[in-house]
Amino acid sequence: MTKFEKLSYPTKGTKIEVKDGKPQIPNDPIIPFIEGDGIGPDIWRAAKMVMDGAIAKAYGGKKRIEWFEIYAGEKAAAKYDGRYMPQDTFDAITHFIVAIKGPLTTPVGGGFRSLNVTLRQELDLFACVRPVRYFKGVPSPVRQPEKLDVIIFRENTEDVYAGIEFRQGTEVCDKLIKHLNEDVMPGNKETAKKRIRLDSGIGIKPISITGSNNLQRKAIRWAIARDLPSLTLVHKGNIMKYTEGAFKDWGYEMFVREFRDNVITEDELWDQAKADDGVTPITKEGAFAHLRGGKPAGDRNGRVVIKDRIADSMFQQVLLRPDEYSVISTPNLNGDYLSDACAAQVGGLGMAPGANMGEFVGLFEATHGTAPKYAGKDMVNPGSLILSGVMMLEYLGWDEAAKLVTDGIQKTILQKRVTYDLHRQMEGAVKLKCSEYAAAIVENMG
Ligand code: NAP
């Protein structure tokens, strides 16, 4: 049993264990939660009410979650003598494997790393997972938002976000530029173009085989387990060949090496399509459209189709051909932009769920911030944390409860009973408080 500095080990519930490479989920798992700062307590109360309500309805008392409060942010600082991210919090998440959190304020002032980044790095949560789907009735900027239904696996630890940066004018930055200009790229005709201006700041973009494959493996396992049609590697490899381009190449190599029976590449599918009906299509998409009355065809053997798209083109694709995409796997920066763009497309930036995941550890979280001006007013939309709870229930394998929650949300939105953020965009809607909205979701389940 882990010993904590200031937490008392829970007396009820059972710890999730990993056996034979799989988490074993008891009927009463202990799940740590971090309430979060600002609007955190409001949305946490709402999310807990909805999750507990769904579990009770789905399993009639046979299953339940034993919630275990752990601390980060301002509440931690008060309990742990000014420490915003105590060791107890890392230890509890590692020990209990699955946890959920509200948003956290990064304290202003020198010396504080973002608490969220700290959690991801310390716990090696290498995948940021963001599903994007549409709820009927939510105001959206596009005409057919329901066509987008994707899950984005964004690498969480590498790329230009690794935090390896050198400020312009510092000794180390000057040294680095000199080394690169003089030793790594001495001035011949070809490399002269690559010379770094002496008044530059420098950021480093590491992308490794390990980091890429860890993420891609998680994504392909997700696709196979849920019988999804495709996985798209989104990269900017036409320009950044040895980082983004390599991400793509390492992905294809690993999928074929480790998952051969479950995957078919788009090129192989292309050949299969031609063999099937003898057409010589002008474009790949043209061929697939011909095969299935205008819809892109999947593999006839039900394997996951592996494709890749250049990042800028992908931003067009999710707008123009959203239903050709399912699972998306991409490096950190592309994923950051693409997740928000996709969430906005379904009108749900304020209710987009997310999870940060390691090999087994899953930390489910609201994707928005602490919205301090609404703190304690019981008025914001708890949708992001509730839907992160849905991801968590799915991770536990409690799909019946997860479905009750999504059904409840859908029904409540169709009844036009919503919080202020959706209310201001919907005609004839009734404005509910955060807690009233949660109660309406529970009432509408099943
Ligand atoms: P924010 O807290 O996300 O709020 C920005 C705006 O988004 C709000 O004013 C509100 O817009 C809308 N919004 C956010 N959450 C909402 C909800 N649940 N329901 C309805 N509307 C919602 O972003 P911020 O003001 O830039 O950041 C505030 C603090 O949060 C900062 O300390 C930042 O570091 C932190 N933060 C934490 C996380 C995290 O923990 N994951 C993520 C991002 C930011 P309207 O006013 O237009 O209604």
Short mmCIF file of C-alpha atoms and ligand atoms in Angstrom, two decimals:
data_model
loop_
_atom_site.label_atom_id
_atom_site.label_comp_id
_atom_site.label_asym_id
_atom_site.label_seq_id
_atom_site.Cartn_x
_atom_site.Cartn_y
_atom_site.Cartn_z
CA MET A 1 0.00 0.00 0.00
CA THR A 2 1.39 3.37 -1.01
CA LYS A 3 2.06 5.78 1.87
CA PHE A 4 1.08 9.36 1.21
CA GLU A 5 2.36 12.48 2.94
CA LYS A 6 -1.01 14.06 3.66
CA LEU A 7 -3.63 11.83 2.04
CA SER A 8 -5.31 9.03 3.97
CA TYR A 9 -5.43 5.83 1.94
CA PRO A 10 -9.08 5.15 0.98
CA THR A 11 -10.82 2.66 3.25
CA LYS A 12 -13.46 1.69 0.69
CA GLY A 13 -13.18 0.51 -2.91
CA THR A 14 -10.63 -1.57 -4.83
CA LYS A 15 -7.51 -0.48 -6.67
CA ILE A 16 -7.30 -1.04 -10.44
CA GLU A 17 -4.40 -3.44 -11.13
CA VAL A 18 -2.57 -4.15 -14.37
CA LYS A 19 -2.26 -7.89 -15.10
CA ASP A 20 -0.88 -9.45 -18.29
CA GLY A 21 -0.64 -6.02 -19.89
CA LYS A 22 -4.28 -5.13 -19.21
CA PRO A 23 -5.96 -3.02 -16.52
CA GLN A 24 -8.27 -5.19 -14.39
CA ILE A 25 -11.35 -3.16 -13.50
CA PRO A 26 -13.12 -4.08 -10.25
CA ASN A 27 -16.80 -3.24 -9.64
CA ASP A 28 -15.81 -0.56 -7.12
CA PRO A 29 -12.64 1.09 -8.48
CA ILE A 30 -10.96 3.82 -6.43
CA ILE A 31 -10.63 6.82 -8.74
CA PRO A 32 -8.75 9.94 -7.65
CA PHE A 33 -10.15 13.30 -8.70
CA ILE A 34 -8.76 16.83 -8.73
CA GLU A 35 -11.55 19.33 -8.43
CA GLY A 36 -9.59 22.12 -10.13
CA ASP A 37 -9.48 25.89 -9.70
CA GLY A 38 -11.92 28.64 -10.71
CA ILE A 39 -15.02 26.98 -12.15
CA GLY A 40 -13.51 23.57 -11.27
CA PRO A 41 -15.68 22.90 -8.17
CA ASP A 42 -18.89 23.83 -10.07
CA ILE A 43 -18.20 21.55 -13.04
CA TRP A 44 -16.82 18.77 -10.85
CA ARG A 45 -20.02 18.62 -8.75
CA ALA A 46 -22.06 18.49 -11.97
CA ALA A 47 -19.86 15.83 -13.61
CA LYS A 48 -19.87 13.63 -10.50
CA MET A 49 -23.67 13.85 -10.29
CA VAL A 50 -23.97 12.75 -13.94
CA MET A 51 -21.40 9.92 -13.76
CA ASP A 52 -22.78 8.50 -10.49
CA GLY A 53 -26.32 8.84 -11.86
CA ALA A 54 -25.46 6.93 -15.03
CA ILE A 55 -23.60 4.16 -13.20
CA ALA A 56 -26.50 3.70 -10.77
CA LYS A 57 -29.00 3.56 -13.64
CA ALA A 58 -26.90 1.21 -15.77
CA TYR A 59 -25.87 -1.29 -13.08
CA GLY A 60 -28.46 -0.88 -10.30
CA GLY A 61 -25.89 -0.75 -7.51
CA LYS A 62 -23.64 -3.59 -8.81
CA LYS A 63 -20.95 -1.14 -9.83
CA ARG A 64 -19.86 2.15 -8.28
CA ILE A 65 -16.86 4.47 -8.23
CA GLU A 66 -15.15 5.23 -4.92
CA TRP A 67 -14.02 8.82 -5.51
CA PHE A 68 -10.79 9.82 -3.78
CA GLU A 69 -9.93 13.51 -3.61
CA ILE A 70 -6.35 14.48 -4.41
CA TYR A 71 -4.99 17.99 -4.73
CA ALA A 72 -3.39 20.26 -7.30
CA GLY A 73 -3.47 24.00 -7.89
CA GLU A 74 -4.78 26.45 -5.32
CA LYS A 75 -6.45 23.84 -3.10
CA ALA A 76 -3.12 21.95 -2.96
CA ALA A 77 -1.21 25.13 -2.10
CA ALA A 78 -3.49 25.64 0.90
CA LYS A 79 -3.10 22.04 2.12
CA TYR A 80 0.57 21.49 1.24
CA ASP A 81 2.24 24.69 2.47
CA GLY A 82 2.28 26.53 -0.84
CA ARG A 83 3.06 23.54 -3.07
CA TYR A 84 0.78 23.57 -6.13
CA MET A 85 1.62 20.06 -7.29
CA PRO A 86 2.56 17.85 -4.32
CA GLN A 87 4.26 14.49 -4.73
CA ASP A 88 1.13 12.82 -3.24
CA THR A 89 -0.77 13.77 -6.41
CA PHE A 90 1.73 12.09 -8.76
CA ASP A 91 1.92 9.05 -6.47
CA ALA A 92 -1.87 8.69 -6.25
CA ILE A 93 -2.42 8.89 -10.02
CA THR A 94 0.40 6.41 -10.72
CA HIS A 95 -0.90 4.07 -8.01
CA PHE A 96 -4.61 4.12 -8.89
CA ILE A 97 -4.02 4.33 -12.71
CA VAL A 98 -7.21 6.19 -13.68
CA ALA A 99 -7.94 9.76 -12.52
CA ILE A 100 -9.99 12.77 -13.57
CA LYS A 101 -9.34 16.49 -13.17
CA GLY A 102 -10.86 19.93 -13.57
CA PRO A 103 -8.90 22.88 -14.95
CA LEU A 104 -5.93 24.34 -13.07
CA THR A 105 -4.59 27.87 -12.87
CA THR A 106 -0.91 28.24 -13.57
CA PRO A 107 0.29 30.58 -10.81
CA VAL A 108 1.57 33.84 -12.23
CA GLY A 109 5.19 34.70 -11.45
CA GLY A 110 8.61 33.26 -12.10
CA GLY A 111 9.58 29.69 -11.46
CA PHE A 112 6.22 27.96 -12.09
CA ARG A 113 5.82 25.51 -14.93
CA SER A 114 2.28 24.96 -16.18
CA LEU A 115 0.73 22.43 -13.79
CA ASN A 116 -0.80 20.56 -16.70
CA VAL A 117 2.53 20.26 -18.52
CA THR A 118 4.17 19.14 -15.26
CA LEU A 119 1.59 16.37 -14.83
CA ARG A 120 2.04 15.15 -18.41
CA GLN A 121 5.81 15.13 -18.22
CA GLU A 122 6.20 13.65 -14.74
CA LEU A 123 3.71 10.87 -15.39
CA ASP A 124 4.90 10.31 -19.00
CA LEU A 125 1.38 10.79 -20.36
CA PHE A 126 2.54 10.65 -23.95
CA ALA A 127 -0.83 10.72 -25.71
CA CYS A 128 -3.36 13.53 -25.62
CA VAL A 129 -6.61 11.98 -26.81
CA ARG A 130 -9.44 14.23 -27.99
CA PRO A 131 -12.65 12.76 -29.49
CA VAL A 132 -14.71 15.18 -31.57
CA ARG A 133 -18.35 14.40 -32.30
CA TYR A 134 -21.48 16.41 -32.88
CA PHE A 135 -24.51 16.67 -30.64
CA LYS A 136 -27.65 17.47 -32.63
CA GLY A 137 -28.96 20.93 -31.86
CA VAL A 138 -25.63 22.51 -30.90
CA PRO A 139 -25.07 25.67 -32.97
CA SER A 140 -22.21 25.05 -35.41
CA PRO A 141 -20.48 27.22 -38.01
CA VAL A 142 -20.72 24.50 -40.71
CA ARG A 143 -23.69 23.09 -42.62
CA GLN A 144 -23.28 19.40 -41.82
CA PRO A 145 -21.39 19.21 -38.55
CA GLU A 146 -22.61 15.63 -37.92
CA LYS A 147 -20.25 14.41 -40.66
CA LEU A 148 -17.24 14.95 -38.42
CA ASP A 149 -16.70 12.11 -35.95
CA VAL A 150 -12.99 11.71 -35.22
CA ILE A 151 -10.65 10.94 -32.37
CA ILE A 152 -7.34 12.74 -32.37
CA PHE A 153 -4.26 11.13 -30.79
CA ARG A 154 -1.76 13.94 -30.32
CA GLU A 155 1.80 13.23 -29.20
CA ASN A 156 2.21 14.97 -25.86
CA THR A 157 5.90 15.02 -24.93
CA GLU A 158 8.02 15.92 -27.97
CA ASP A 159 8.14 18.28 -30.95
CA VAL A 160 8.62 22.04 -30.56
CA TYR A 161 6.58 21.71 -27.34
CA ALA A 162 9.37 19.76 -25.61
CA GLY A 163 10.34 23.03 -23.95
CA ILE A 164 13.92 23.09 -25.32
CA GLU A 165 14.30 26.77 -26.14
CA PHE A 166 17.11 29.29 -25.93
CA ARG A 167 16.43 33.00 -25.58
CA GLN A 168 17.97 35.28 -28.20
CA GLY A 169 21.12 37.00 -26.99
CA THR A 170 21.98 34.56 -24.19
CA GLU A 171 25.41 32.96 -24.12
CA VAL A 172 24.09 29.47 -24.68
CA CYS A 173 21.95 30.59 -27.62
CA ASP A 174 24.88 32.41 -29.24
CA LYS A 175 27.08 29.33 -28.71
CA LEU A 176 24.47 27.07 -30.25
CA ILE A 177 24.04 29.28 -33.33
CA LYS A 178 27.81 29.47 -33.79
CA HIS A 179 28.11 25.68 -33.48
CA LEU A 180 25.32 25.08 -35.98
CA ASN A 181 26.55 27.65 -38.47
CA GLU A 182 30.22 26.76 -38.29
CA ASP A 183 30.48 23.06 -37.40
CA VAL A 184 27.18 21.51 -38.43
CA MET A 185 26.43 23.57 -41.55
CA PRO A 186 29.71 25.07 -42.75
CA GLY A 187 29.12 27.68 -45.44
CA ASN A 188 29.15 25.91 -48.75
CA LYS A 189 26.75 26.84 -51.49
CA GLU A 190 24.01 24.44 -50.50
CA THR A 191 24.02 24.92 -46.75
CA ALA A 192 24.59 28.69 -46.83
CA LYS A 193 20.85 29.02 -47.33
CA LYS A 194 20.32 27.33 -44.00
CA ARG A 195 22.54 29.72 -42.03
CA ILE A 196 20.91 30.92 -38.86
CA ARG A 197 20.76 34.67 -38.34
CA LEU A 198 22.89 35.71 -35.39
CA ASP A 199 20.03 37.58 -33.73
CA SER A 200 17.78 34.48 -33.57
CA GLY A 201 16.18 32.69 -30.66
CA ILE A 202 16.34 28.89 -30.98
CA GLY A 203 13.80 26.14 -30.33
CA ILE A 204 14.54 22.43 -30.80
CA LYS A 205 12.08 19.99 -32.36
CA PRO A 206 12.87 16.44 -31.26
CA ILE A 207 10.69 13.66 -32.69
CA SER A 208 11.78 10.11 -31.85
CA ILE A 209 10.89 6.62 -33.06
CA THR A 210 9.95 5.74 -29.46
CA GLY A 211 7.66 8.75 -28.97
CA SER A 212 6.03 8.39 -32.38
CA ASN A 213 5.46 4.63 -32.14
CA ASN A 214 4.13 4.81 -28.55
CA LEU A 215 1.46 7.22 -29.72
CA GLN A 216 0.73 5.44 -32.99
CA ARG A 217 0.38 2.08 -31.22
CA LYS A 218 -2.22 3.55 -28.87
CA ALA A 219 -4.12 4.99 -31.83
CA ILE A 220 -4.13 1.81 -33.92
CA ARG A 221 -5.18 -0.33 -30.94
CA TRP A 222 -8.08 2.06 -30.42
CA ALA A 223 -9.08 1.77 -34.09
CA ILE A 224 -8.85 -2.04 -34.15
CA ALA A 225 -10.68 -2.53 -30.84
CA ARG A 226 -13.57 -0.37 -31.99
CA ASP A 227 -13.65 -1.61 -35.56
CA LEU A 228 -13.07 1.87 -36.99
CA PRO A 229 -12.47 2.30 -40.72
CA SER A 230 -9.23 4.29 -40.91
CA LEU A 231 -6.24 5.84 -39.18
CA THR A 232 -4.68 8.95 -40.70
CA LEU A 233 -1.14 10.10 -39.93
CA VAL A 234 -1.14 13.89 -40.13
CA HIS A 235 2.30 15.42 -40.65
CA LYS A 236 4.21 18.20 -42.36
CA GLY A 237 6.78 15.84 -43.81
CA ASN A 238 7.00 17.58 -47.15
CA ILE A 239 8.95 20.35 -45.39
CA MET A 240 10.27 18.79 -42.16
CA LYS A 241 11.46 15.48 -43.56
CA TYR A 242 13.47 14.10 -40.65
CA THR A 243 10.95 14.90 -37.93
CA GLU A 244 7.40 15.05 -39.34
CA GLY A 245 8.21 12.97 -42.42
CA ALA A 246 9.92 10.41 -40.21
CA PHE A 247 6.85 10.34 -37.92
CA LYS A 248 4.81 9.24 -40.93
CA ASP A 249 7.38 6.67 -42.16
CA TRP A 250 7.89 5.15 -38.70
CA GLY A 251 4.12 4.90 -38.37
CA TYR A 252 3.61 2.97 -41.62
CA GLU A 253 6.59 0.69 -40.84
CA MET A 254 5.35 -0.14 -37.34
CA PHE A 255 1.72 -0.71 -38.40
CA VAL A 256 2.76 -3.16 -41.09
CA ARG A 257 5.34 -4.84 -38.84
CA GLU A 258 3.17 -5.22 -35.72
CA PHE A 259 -0.44 -5.14 -36.95
CA ARG A 260 -0.21 -6.67 -40.45
CA ASP A 261 -3.41 -8.72 -40.21
CA ASN A 262 -5.43 -5.72 -39.07
CA VAL A 263 -4.28 -2.97 -41.42
CA ILE A 264 -4.17 -2.15 -45.11
CA THR A 265 -2.34 0.92 -46.42
CA GLU A 266 -4.10 3.34 -48.70
CA ASP A 267 -1.80 2.33 -51.57
CA GLU A 268 -2.68 -1.34 -51.07
CA LEU A 269 -6.35 -0.41 -50.95
CA TRP A 270 -5.88 1.50 -54.17
CA ASP A 271 -4.52 -1.59 -55.86
CA GLN A 272 -7.34 -3.68 -54.43
CA ALA A 273 -9.90 -1.17 -55.72
CA LYS A 274 -8.44 -1.32 -59.22
CA ALA A 275 -8.37 -5.12 -59.14
CA ASP A 276 -11.98 -5.22 -57.92
CA ASP A 277 -13.55 -3.34 -60.81
CA GLY A 278 -10.77 -2.60 -63.25
CA VAL A 279 -11.22 1.15 -63.13
CA THR A 280 -8.24 3.41 -63.63
CA PRO A 281 -9.20 6.26 -61.41
CA ILE A 282 -7.87 9.75 -61.83
CA THR A 283 -7.40 10.29 -58.13
CA LYS A 284 -7.42 7.90 -55.23
CA GLU A 285 -10.49 9.53 -53.79
CA GLY A 286 -12.16 9.28 -57.21
CA ALA A 287 -11.65 5.53 -57.22
CA PHE A 288 -13.13 5.04 -53.80
CA ALA A 289 -16.06 7.31 -54.56
CA HIS A 290 -16.84 5.20 -57.65
CA LEU A 291 -16.92 2.04 -55.54
CA ARG A 292 -19.47 3.14 -52.98
CA GLY A 293 -21.91 5.54 -54.54
CA GLY A 294 -19.90 8.66 -53.75
CA LYS A 295 -18.63 7.48 -50.37
CA PRO A 296 -15.04 6.44 -49.82
CA ALA A 297 -14.82 2.66 -49.69
CA GLY A 298 -13.15 0.85 -46.81
CA ASP A 299 -11.27 -2.42 -46.98
CA ARG A 300 -13.39 -5.37 -48.15
CA ASN A 301 -11.87 -7.43 -45.31
CA GLY A 302 -12.67 -4.83 -42.66
CA ARG A 303 -9.05 -3.91 -41.92
CA VAL A 304 -8.14 -0.41 -40.74
CA VAL A 305 -7.04 1.70 -43.71
CA ILE A 306 -3.79 3.57 -42.94
CA LYS A 307 -3.52 6.90 -44.72
CA ASP A 308 -1.43 10.00 -44.34
CA ARG A 309 -2.18 13.63 -45.02
CA ILE A 310 -0.06 16.77 -45.02
CA ALA A 311 -1.16 18.94 -42.09
CA ASP A 312 -2.30 22.00 -44.08
CA SER A 313 -4.32 19.83 -46.43
CA MET A 314 -5.86 18.07 -43.43
CA PHE A 315 -7.35 21.35 -42.22
CA GLN A 316 -9.19 21.53 -45.56
CA GLN A 317 -10.10 17.85 -45.49
CA VAL A 318 -11.88 18.02 -42.12
CA LEU A 319 -14.02 20.80 -43.54
CA LEU A 320 -14.58 19.43 -47.04
CA ARG A 321 -14.57 15.62 -46.57
CA PRO A 322 -14.98 15.12 -42.82
CA ASP A 323 -16.57 11.67 -43.12
CA GLU A 324 -13.42 10.23 -44.73
CA TYR A 325 -11.59 10.44 -41.40
CA SER A 326 -11.88 8.47 -38.19
CA VAL A 327 -8.77 8.02 -36.02
CA ILE A 328 -6.08 10.68 -36.44
CA SER A 329 -2.54 10.40 -35.12
CA THR A 330 -0.22 13.39 -35.25
CA PRO A 331 2.75 15.15 -33.63
CA ASN A 332 2.25 17.67 -30.85
CA LEU A 333 1.93 21.04 -32.62
CA ASN A 334 -0.32 19.84 -35.47
CA GLY A 335 -2.48 18.04 -32.92
CA ASP A 336 -2.86 21.10 -30.76
CA TYR A 337 -4.19 23.19 -33.64
CA LEU A 338 -6.23 20.43 -35.25
CA SER A 339 -8.02 19.43 -32.02
CA ASP A 340 -9.35 22.93 -31.43
CA ALA A 341 -10.24 23.48 -35.08
CA CYS A 342 -12.24 20.22 -35.17
CA ALA A 343 -13.93 20.97 -31.84
CA ALA A 344 -14.98 24.42 -33.10
CA GLN A 345 -16.40 22.85 -36.27
CA VAL A 346 -18.95 20.88 -34.23
CA GLY A 347 -19.69 23.96 -32.12
CA GLY A 348 -18.33 22.31 -29.06
CA LEU A 349 -15.15 24.12 -28.07
CA GLY A 350 -16.70 24.66 -24.62
CA MET A 351 -17.65 21.00 -24.30
CA ALA A 352 -14.68 19.21 -25.90
CA PRO A 353 -13.41 16.32 -23.76
CA GLY A 354 -9.86 15.08 -23.45
CA ALA A 355 -7.55 12.62 -21.78
CA ASN A 356 -3.83 12.41 -21.25
CA MET A 357 -2.68 8.84 -21.37
CA GLY A 358 0.47 6.87 -20.76
CA GLU A 359 0.99 3.14 -21.20
CA PHE A 360 -1.87 2.42 -18.75
CA VAL A 361 -2.43 5.59 -16.77
CA GLY A 362 -5.38 7.67 -17.97
CA LEU A 363 -5.89 11.22 -16.68
CA PHE A 364 -9.22 12.49 -18.00
CA GLU A 365 -9.74 16.25 -18.02
CA ALA A 366 -11.76 19.28 -19.05
CA THR A 367 -9.96 20.89 -21.99
CA HIS A 368 -10.92 24.50 -21.24
CA GLY A 369 -9.39 26.67 -18.50
CA THR A 370 -10.56 27.89 -15.11
CA ALA A 371 -12.72 30.78 -16.48
CA PRO A 372 -12.14 32.73 -13.22
CA LYS A 373 -14.86 35.31 -13.86
CA TYR A 374 -17.52 32.59 -13.59
CA ALA A 375 -16.01 30.82 -10.54
CA GLY A 376 -18.59 29.81 -7.93
CA LYS A 377 -21.52 31.18 -9.96
CA ASP A 378 -22.92 27.77 -10.90
CA MET A 379 -23.46 28.90 -14.47
CA VAL A 380 -20.84 27.43 -16.84
CA ASN A 381 -21.22 24.42 -19.11
CA PRO A 382 -19.92 21.26 -17.39
CA GLY A 383 -20.01 19.40 -20.76
CA SER A 384 -16.25 19.14 -21.23
CA LEU A 385 -15.67 17.42 -17.87
CA ILE A 386 -18.81 15.28 -18.23
CA LEU A 387 -17.69 14.05 -21.66
CA SER A 388 -14.20 13.39 -20.29
CA GLY A 389 -16.07 11.29 -17.74
CA VAL A 390 -17.68 9.43 -20.66
CA MET A 391 -14.19 8.67 -22.03
CA MET A 392 -13.22 7.46 -18.56
CA LEU A 393 -16.27 5.19 -18.31
CA GLU A 394 -15.39 3.75 -21.72
CA TYR A 395 -11.82 3.19 -20.55
CA LEU A 396 -13.27 1.22 -17.61
CA GLY A 397 -15.32 -0.77 -20.11
CA TRP A 398 -18.55 0.62 -18.60
CA ASP A 399 -20.03 1.40 -22.01
CA GLU A 400 -23.65 1.16 -20.85
CA ALA A 401 -23.14 4.01 -18.37
CA ALA A 402 -21.16 6.02 -20.96
CA LYS A 403 -24.02 5.69 -23.43
CA LEU A 404 -26.59 6.78 -20.87
CA VAL A 405 -24.59 9.99 -20.36
CA THR A 406 -24.27 10.82 -24.07
CA ASP A 407 -27.96 10.00 -24.60
CA GLY A 408 -28.85 12.25 -21.65
CA ILE A 409 -26.77 15.13 -23.03
CA GLN A 410 -28.26 14.72 -26.50
CA LYS A 411 -31.82 14.70 -25.21
CA THR A 412 -31.26 17.73 -22.97
CA ILE A 413 -29.75 19.77 -25.81
CA LEU A 414 -32.62 18.80 -28.13
CA GLN A 415 -35.02 20.03 -25.42
CA LYS A 416 -33.11 23.33 -25.65
CA ARG A 417 -32.35 23.25 -21.92
CA VAL A 418 -28.76 24.48 -21.87
CA THR A 419 -26.22 26.61 -19.98
CA TYR A 420 -25.55 30.29 -20.79
CA ASP A 421 -22.90 29.66 -23.47
CA LEU A 422 -25.24 27.62 -25.71
CA HIS A 423 -28.30 29.60 -24.64
CA ARG A 424 -26.91 32.81 -26.16
CA GLN A 425 -26.57 31.09 -29.54
CA MET A 426 -29.88 29.17 -29.60
CA GLU A 427 -33.30 30.63 -30.30
CA GLY A 428 -36.07 29.75 -27.85
CA ALA A 429 -33.76 27.93 -25.42
CA VAL A 430 -34.18 27.78 -21.63
CA LYS A 431 -31.12 28.88 -19.65
CA LEU A 432 -30.10 26.44 -16.90
CA LYS A 433 -27.53 26.71 -14.15
CA CYS A 434 -24.57 24.32 -14.28
CA SER A 435 -26.13 22.10 -11.58
CA GLU A 436 -29.60 22.24 -13.16
CA TYR A 437 -28.14 21.18 -16.50
CA ALA A 438 -26.47 18.17 -14.84
CA ALA A 439 -29.76 17.25 -13.14
CA ALA A 440 -31.56 17.50 -16.51
CA ILE A 441 -29.03 15.14 -18.09
CA VAL A 442 -29.58 12.57 -15.32
CA GLU A 443 -33.36 12.96 -15.67
CA ASN A 444 -33.06 12.37 -19.43
CA MET A 445 -31.01 9.17 -19.23
CA GLY A 446 -32.48 6.01 -20.64
P1 NAP B 1 -10.67 29.68 -20.18
O1 NAP B 1 -10.61 29.52 -18.71
O2 NAP B 1 -10.88 28.44 -20.97
O3 NAP B 1 -11.85 30.72 -20.49
C1 NAP B 1 -11.98 31.43 -21.68
C2 NAP B 1 -13.45 31.60 -22.04
O4 NAP B 1 -13.94 30.38 -22.57
C3 NAP B 1 -14.38 31.93 -20.89
O5 NAP B 1 -14.38 33.29 -20.55
C4 NAP B 1 -15.72 31.48 -21.49
O6 NAP B 1 -16.10 32.36 -22.55
C5 NAP B 1 -15.31 30.21 -22.19
N1 NAP B 1 -15.41 29.02 -21.33
C6 NAP B 1 -14.41 28.32 -20.74
N2 NAP B 1 -14.91 27.29 -20.06
C7 NAP B 1 -16.24 27.33 -20.21
C8 NAP B 1 -17.31 26.50 -19.73
N3 NAP B 1 -17.11 25.42 -18.98
N4 NAP B 1 -18.57 26.86 -20.07
C9 NAP B 1 -18.81 27.92 -20.83
N5 NAP B 1 -17.85 28.72 -21.31
C10 NAP B 1 -16.58 28.43 -21.00
O7 NAP B 1 -9.33 30.36 -20.72
P2 NAP B 1 -8.45 31.53 -20.12
O8 NAP B 1 -9.34 32.60 -19.56
O9 NAP B 1 -7.48 31.85 -21.16
O10 NAP B 1 -7.63 30.86 -18.93
C11 NAP B 1 -7.95 31.01 -17.55
C12 NAP B 1 -6.99 30.15 -16.71
O11 NAP B 1 -7.16 28.79 -17.05
C13 NAP B 1 -5.50 30.45 -16.88
O12 NAP B 1 -4.90 30.44 -15.60
C14 NAP B 1 -4.97 29.30 -17.68
O13 NAP B 1 -3.63 29.00 -17.36
C15 NAP B 1 -5.87 28.18 -17.23
N6 NAP B 1 -6.02 27.07 -18.21
C16 NAP B 1 -6.04 25.81 -17.72
C17 NAP B 1 -6.25 24.75 -18.58
C18 NAP B 1 -6.28 23.36 -17.99
O14 NAP B 1 -6.22 23.21 -16.79
N7 NAP B 1 -6.41 22.31 -18.80
C19 NAP B 1 -6.46 24.96 -19.95
C20 NAP B 1 -6.45 26.28 -20.43
C21 NAP B 1 -6.24 27.34 -19.54
P3 NAP B 1 -17.16 33.56 -22.42
O15 NAP B 1 -16.66 34.49 -21.37
O16 NAP B 1 -17.18 34.13 -23.79
O17 NAP B 1 -18.48 32.98 -22.04
#
